[in-house]
Amino acid sequence: MRLRYFTKRFEAPGLVAAAARHHAWLAEHARPLRLPALTVVGPTSLTYEWIDGRPARPEDLPALAALLGDAHGAAWTTDLRPASLNTPHRFRDGIAFGDYTGPRQAALRRRLEQGYLADRDALDAMLTLLEKTAEGPTAFYKDSNPRNFLLTEAGDVYTVDTDDLTLAPMGYDLAKLIATLILTYGPLPTPAIDSALRTYNEAAERHNPRLATTDRRRLNDFLTLHAVLTAPYAGRNGYLHSWPSRHRPQGSA
């Protein structure tokens, strides 16, 4: 059988190095995630093994919630236990692992400049909410949207795209998955979201009881942040649906 590969190209060598570094870190510290093998690191590209699979759908949410909870628990146990959400962590080579608040403060300010927040008061409300959520055990964020999971006919789940990696609170990347499923497929039933959160907490708690800290109010705070942070991508990348009113932040444009 002939092996197939996928080559992803980048605009700068630094982006190549970052994505390769993130892949190596996830392979070591988030072992519940199954990653395509990285076979070639080029000057402006990365080549991975080809995975035949489909993107995630709403019915996959329970399994993916369990996977994320397990992966976040494993990463906390092996590397992130001493990490602070407001301070960059360090990879083994000393390169900074982005913190939670700094990159998102900058992104929220850009959303005001881009017109996705109505005014300075709306920005201040989002920055306050961001600070409110910057507490508790530290996990990671790798942009868990439906396209970044590939589910094979054999039932395997592969996690792809390691371009982005930062620190984040437990549950934040689960909220990104829920948010982008909503944007891709439309509103999810409340019981489905509640069940996914329980499944996530149960998986994380198996690593340490401290990790089951995300309640529904906190998840809703994360969803409100994601509503603003993902606003520029509406109508792109398969995001064809609008935010439900219960998750739409007040004061957004």
Tab-separated table of N, CA and C in Angstrom, residues 101-195:
chain	number	residue	atom	x	y	z
A	101	THR	N	-4.108	35.111	29.281
A	101	THR	CA	-4.731	36.433	29.219
A	101	THR	C	-4.100	37.349	28.169
A	102	GLY	N	-2.779	37.359	28.057
A	102	GLY	CA	-2.118	38.317	27.178
A	102	GLY	C	-2.590	38.260	25.731
A	103	PRO	N	-2.522	37.083	25.075
A	103	PRO	CA	-2.961	37.017	23.678
A	103	PRO	C	-4.432	37.370	23.498
A	104	ARG	N	-5.259	37.047	24.484
A	104	ARG	CA	-6.699	37.309	24.335
A	104	ARG	C	-7.044	38.760	24.643
A	105	GLN	N	-6.304	39.384	25.523
A	105	GLN	CA	-6.485	40.829	25.695
A	105	GLN	C	-6.207	41.552	24.385
A	106	ALA	N	-5.106	41.167	23.719
A	106	ALA	CA	-4.764	41.796	22.438
A	106	ALA	C	-5.831	41.501	21.391
A	107	ALA	N	-6.338	40.274	21.357
A	107	ALA	CA	-7.359	39.912	20.369
A	107	ALA	C	-8.658	40.664	20.620
A	108	LEU	N	-9.040	40.832	21.876
A	108	LEU	CA	-10.273	41.568	22.178
A	108	LEU	C	-10.147	43.034	21.787
A	109	ARG	N	-8.985	43.617	21.976
A	109	ARG	CA	-8.785	45.009	21.546
A	109	ARG	C	-8.876	45.117	20.025
A	110	ARG	N	-8.381	44.106	19.324
A	110	ARG	CA	-8.526	44.103	17.862
A	110	ARG	C	-9.986	43.996	17.462
A	111	ARG	N	-10.776	43.239	18.224
A	111	ARG	CA	-12.196	43.118	17.878
A	111	ARG	C	-12.902	44.467	17.993
A	112	LEU	N	-12.488	45.297	18.929
A	112	LEU	CA	-13.058	46.647	19.002
A	112	LEU	C	-12.660	47.443	17.769
A	113	GLU	N	-11.389	47.389	17.399
A	113	GLU	CA	-10.909	48.122	16.220
A	113	GLU	C	-11.600	47.634	14.943
A	114	GLN	N	-11.918	46.330	14.903
A	114	GLN	CA	-12.541	45.741	13.717
A	114	GLN	C	-14.050	45.948	13.670
A	115	GLY	N	-14.615	46.465	14.757
A	115	GLY	CA	-16.045	46.736	14.783
A	115	GLY	C	-16.903	45.614	15.327
A	116	TYR	N	-16.285	44.587	15.924
A	116	TYR	CA	-17.061	43.482	16.468
A	116	TYR	C	-17.502	43.738	17.914
A	117	LEU	N	-17.001	44.784	18.532
A	117	LEU	CA	-17.495	45.271	19.815
A	117	LEU	C	-17.969	46.707	19.600
A	118	ALA	N	-19.087	47.041	20.225
A	118	ALA	CA	-19.751	48.306	19.907
A	118	ALA	C	-18.965	49.524	20.364
A	119	ASP	N	-18.325	49.418	21.525
A	119	ASP	CA	-17.648	50.590	22.074
A	119	ASP	C	-16.674	50.147	23.160
A	120	ARG	N	-16.036	51.140	23.781
A	120	ARG	CA	-15.035	50.860	24.804
A	120	ARG	C	-15.650	50.159	26.018
A	121	ASP	N	-16.883	50.501	26.348
A	121	ASP	CA	-17.544	49.837	27.479
A	121	ASP	C	-17.699	48.337	27.214
A	122	ALA	N	-18.047	47.994	25.972
A	122	ALA	CA	-18.181	46.578	25.627
A	122	ALA	C	-16.838	45.868	25.724
A	123	LEU	N	-15.777	46.541	25.285
A	123	LEU	CA	-14.440	45.968	25.416
A	123	LEU	C	-14.081	45.763	26.880
A	124	ASP	N	-14.335	46.772	27.705
A	124	ASP	CA	-14.012	46.652	29.135
A	124	ASP	C	-14.761	45.486	29.769
A	125	ALA	N	-16.011	45.267	29.349
A	125	ALA	CA	-16.785	44.149	29.888
A	125	ALA	C	-16.144	42.818	29.515
A	126	MET	N	-15.661	42.714	28.274
A	126	MET	CA	-15.021	41.474	27.844
A	126	MET	C	-13.676	41.265	28.539
A	127	LEU	N	-12.911	42.330	28.723
A	127	LEU	CA	-11.630	42.208	29.428
A	127	LEU	C	-11.847	41.804	30.882
A	128	THR	N	-12.898	42.344	31.497
A	128	THR	CA	-13.223	41.962	32.876
A	128	THR	C	-13.614	40.486	32.943
A	129	LEU	N	-14.402	40.042	31.972
A	129	LEU	CA	-14.795	38.636	31.940
A	129	LEU	C	-13.577	37.739	31.737
A	130	LEU	N	-12.658	38.159	30.875
A	130	LEU	CA	-11.434	37.389	30.662
A	130	LEU	C	-10.660	37.241	31.965
A	131	GLU	N	-10.489	38.329	32.692
A	131	GLU	CA	-9.764	38.275	33.966
A	131	GLU	C	-10.491	37.371	34.967
A	132	LYS	N	-11.814	37.428	34.963
A	132	LYS	CA	-12.605	36.590	35.874
A	132	LYS	C	-12.348	35.108	35.626
A	133	THR	N	-12.170	34.741	34.356
A	133	THR	CA	-11.997	33.321	34.031
A	133	THR	C	-10.563	32.838	34.199
A	134	ALA	N	-9.636	33.736	34.459
A	134	ALA	CA	-8.209	33.368	34.555
A	134	ALA	C	-7.888	32.853	35.950
A	135	GLU	N	-8.472	31.740	36.299
A	135	GLU	CA	-8.243	31.145	37.615
A	135	GLU	C	-8.414	29.638	37.514
A	136	GLY	N	-7.915	28.961	38.525
A	136	GLY	CA	-8.055	27.517	38.565
A	136	GLY	C	-6.895	26.800	37.906
A	137	PRO	N	-6.960	25.471	37.863
A	137	PRO	CA	-5.882	24.676	37.258
A	137	PRO	C	-5.679	25.038	35.792
A	138	THR	N	-4.449	24.898	35.341
A	138	THR	CA	-4.069	25.302	33.992
A	138	THR	C	-4.111	24.118	33.031
A	139	ALA	N	-4.785	24.321	31.908
A	139	ALA	CA	-4.797	23.361	30.813
A	139	ALA	C	-4.132	24.023	29.608
A	140	PHE	N	-4.430	23.522	28.426
A	140	PHE	CA	-3.914	24.135	27.201
A	140	PHE	C	-5.069	24.372	26.244
A	141	TYR	N	-4.831	25.254	25.293
A	141	TYR	CA	-5.781	25.538	24.220
A	141	TYR	C	-5.090	25.263	22.891
A	142	LYS	N	-5.737	24.477	22.035
A	142	LYS	CA	-5.169	24.222	20.708
A	142	LYS	C	-6.202	24.405	19.599
A	143	ASP	N	-7.258	25.173	19.869
A	143	ASP	CA	-8.264	25.477	18.854
A	143	ASP	C	-9.015	24.223	18.450
A	144	SER	N	-9.843	23.733	19.365
A	144	SER	CA	-10.599	22.499	19.114
A	144	SER	C	-11.877	22.792	18.323
A	145	ASN	N	-11.707	23.163	17.052
A	145	ASN	CA	-12.887	23.314	16.201
A	145	ASN	C	-13.133	21.998	15.450
A	146	PRO	N	-14.316	21.826	14.849
A	146	PRO	CA	-14.630	20.524	14.232
A	146	PRO	C	-13.640	20.082	13.160
A	147	ARG	N	-13.034	21.027	12.444
A	147	ARG	CA	-12.091	20.664	11.381
A	147	ARG	C	-10.785	20.119	11.937
A	148	ASN	N	-10.513	20.380	13.206
A	148	ASN	CA	-9.251	19.948	13.798
A	148	ASN	C	-9.328	18.584	14.468
A	149	PHE	N	-10.440	17.892	14.242
A	149	PHE	CA	-10.557	16.476	14.600
A	149	PHE	C	-10.923	15.705	13.338
A	150	LEU	N	-10.257	14.600	13.112
A	150	LEU	CA	-10.591	13.716	12.004
A	150	LEU	C	-10.986	12.362	12.583
A	151	LEU	N	-12.180	11.906	12.241
A	151	LEU	CA	-12.701	10.634	12.733
A	151	LEU	C	-12.703	9.639	11.597
A	152	THR	N	-12.022	8.530	11.781
A	152	THR	CA	-11.855	7.538	10.720
A	152	THR	C	-13.002	6.526	10.740
A	153	GLU	N	-13.112	5.759	9.655
A	153	GLU	CA	-14.134	4.722	9.593
A	153	GLU	C	-13.923	3.664	10.669
A	154	ALA	N	-12.686	3.485	11.096
A	154	ALA	CA	-12.386	2.493	12.135
A	154	ALA	C	-12.727	2.992	13.533
A	155	GLY	N	-13.120	4.274	13.635
A	155	GLY	CA	-13.485	4.817	14.926
A	155	GLY	C	-12.371	5.534	15.654
A	156	ASP	N	-11.215	5.692	15.015
A	156	ASP	CA	-10.122	6.430	15.632
A	156	ASP	C	-10.358	7.928	15.494
A	157	VAL	N	-9.867	8.686	16.463
A	157	VAL	CA	-9.967	10.146	16.439
A	157	VAL	C	-8.555	10.714	16.379
A	158	TYR	N	-8.279	11.483	15.332
A	158	TYR	CA	-6.986	12.159	15.203
A	158	TYR	C	-7.183	13.656	15.425
A	159	THR	N	-6.239	14.245	16.123
A	159	THR	CA	-6.244	15.686	16.353
A	159	THR	C	-5.208	16.313	15.435
A	160	VAL	N	-5.632	17.284	14.642
A	160	VAL	CA	-4.741	17.888	13.653
A	160	VAL	C	-4.644	19.392	13.885
A	161	ASP	N	-3.665	20.002	13.229
A	161	ASP	CA	-3.416	21.441	13.266
A	161	ASP	C	-2.871	21.871	14.623
A	162	THR	N	-1.549	21.971	14.695
A	162	THR	CA	-0.889	22.396	15.935
A	162	THR	C	-0.315	23.804	15.808
A	163	ASP	N	-0.906	24.614	14.923
A	163	ASP	CA	-0.395	25.980	14.729
A	163	ASP	C	-0.498	26.799	16.004
A	164	ASP	N	-1.624	26.690	16.707
A	164	ASP	CA	-1.886	27.523	17.883
A	164	ASP	C	-1.829	26.680	19.143
A	165	LEU	N	-1.133	27.182	20.147
A	165	LEU	CA	-1.087	26.506	21.439
A	165	LEU	C	-0.791	27.551	22.504
A	166	THR	N	-1.687	27.676	23.468
A	166	THR	CA	-1.471	28.584	24.599
A	166	THR	C	-1.965	27.893	25.867
A	167	LEU	N	-1.655	28.489	26.985
A	167	LEU	CA	-2.269	28.075	28.228
A	167	LEU	C	-3.737	28.503	28.219
A	168	ALA	N	-4.561	27.806	28.998
A	168	ALA	CA	-5.976	28.156	29.118
A	168	ALA	C	-6.531	27.470	30.360
A	169	PRO	N	-7.623	27.978	30.898
A	169	PRO	CA	-8.254	27.285	32.024
A	169	PRO	C	-8.858	25.951	31.587
A	170	MET	N	-9.051	25.054	32.540
A	170	MET	CA	-9.785	23.829	32.268
A	170	MET	C	-11.154	24.211	31.698
A	171	GLY	N	-11.555	23.549	30.643
A	171	GLY	CA	-12.862	23.767	30.047
A	171	GLY	C	-12.897	24.786	28.925
A	172	TYR	N	-11.859	25.605	28.787
A	172	TYR	CA	-11.890	26.662	27.774
A	172	TYR	C	-11.892	26.087	26.360
A	173	ASP	N	-11.075	25.060	26.116
A	173	ASP	CA	-11.026	24.482	24.771
A	173	ASP	C	-12.255	23.618	24.502
A	174	LEU	N	-12.859	23.042	25.535
A	174	LEU	CA	-14.155	22.387	25.354
A	174	LEU	C	-15.178	23.403	24.880
A	175	ALA	N	-15.166	24.592	25.486
A	175	ALA	CA	-16.085	25.647	25.060
A	175	ALA	C	-15.837	26.032	23.605
A	176	LYS	N	-14.566	26.043	23.167
A	176	LYS	CA	-14.286	26.349	21.766
A	176	LYS	C	-14.902	25.295	20.852
A	177	LEU	N	-14.823	24.035	21.239
A	177	LEU	CA	-15.433	22.982	20.441
A	177	LEU	C	-16.946	23.170	20.369
A	178	ILE	N	-17.573	23.423	21.510
A	178	ILE	CA	-19.020	23.637	21.531
A	178	ILE	C	-19.384	24.854	20.694
A	179	ALA	N	-18.637	25.939	20.855
A	179	ALA	CA	-18.918	27.169	20.114
A	179	ALA	C	-18.846	26.940	18.616
A	180	THR	N	-17.826	26.251	18.164
A	180	THR	CA	-17.646	26.086	16.723
A	180	THR	C	-18.566	25.015	16.145
A	181	LEU	N	-18.994	24.049	16.952
A	181	LEU	CA	-20.050	23.149	16.500
A	181	LEU	C	-21.343	23.926	16.265
A	182	ILE	N	-21.652	24.859	17.182
A	182	ILE	CA	-22.839	25.700	17.024
A	182	ILE	C	-22.739	26.537	15.762
A	183	LEU	N	-21.581	27.161	15.545
A	183	LEU	CA	-21.404	28.013	14.374
A	183	LEU	C	-21.446	27.209	13.076
A	184	THR	N	-21.036	25.951	13.131
A	184	THR	CA	-20.990	25.113	11.940
A	184	THR	C	-22.325	24.445	11.640
A	185	TYR	N	-22.975	23.924	12.687
A	185	TYR	CA	-24.164	23.092	12.483
A	185	TYR	C	-25.456	23.696	13.034
A	186	GLY	N	-25.358	24.765	13.799
A	186	GLY	CA	-26.544	25.348	14.408
A	186	GLY	C	-26.625	25.025	15.892
A	187	PRO	N	-27.643	25.564	16.583
A	187	PRO	CA	-27.750	25.408	18.041
A	187	PRO	C	-27.725	23.949	18.487
A	188	LEU	N	-27.071	23.719	19.617
A	188	LEU	CA	-27.036	22.403	20.245
A	188	LEU	C	-28.052	22.366	21.379
A	189	PRO	N	-28.702	21.228	21.600
A	189	PRO	CA	-29.633	21.131	22.732
A	189	PRO	C	-28.914	21.356	24.058
A	190	THR	N	-29.570	22.049	24.961
A	190	THR	CA	-28.966	22.298	26.279
A	190	THR	C	-28.540	21.001	26.967
A	191	PRO	N	-29.358	19.930	26.955
A	191	PRO	CA	-28.916	18.686	27.605
A	191	PRO	C	-27.638	18.113	26.998
A	192	ALA	N	-27.426	18.319	25.705
A	192	ALA	CA	-26.206	17.807	25.067
A	192	ALA	C	-24.976	18.551	25.585
A	193	ILE	N	-25.108	19.863	25.776
A	193	ILE	CA	-23.992	20.643	26.305
A	193	ILE	C	-23.728	20.272	27.760
A	194	ASP	N	-24.798	20.144	28.548
A	194	ASP	CA	-24.636	19.769	29.958
A	194	ASP	C	-23.968	18.402	30.083
A	195	SER	N	-24.387	17.467	29.239
A	195	SER	CA	-23.811	16.125	29.291
A	195	SER	C	-22.345	16.138	28.894
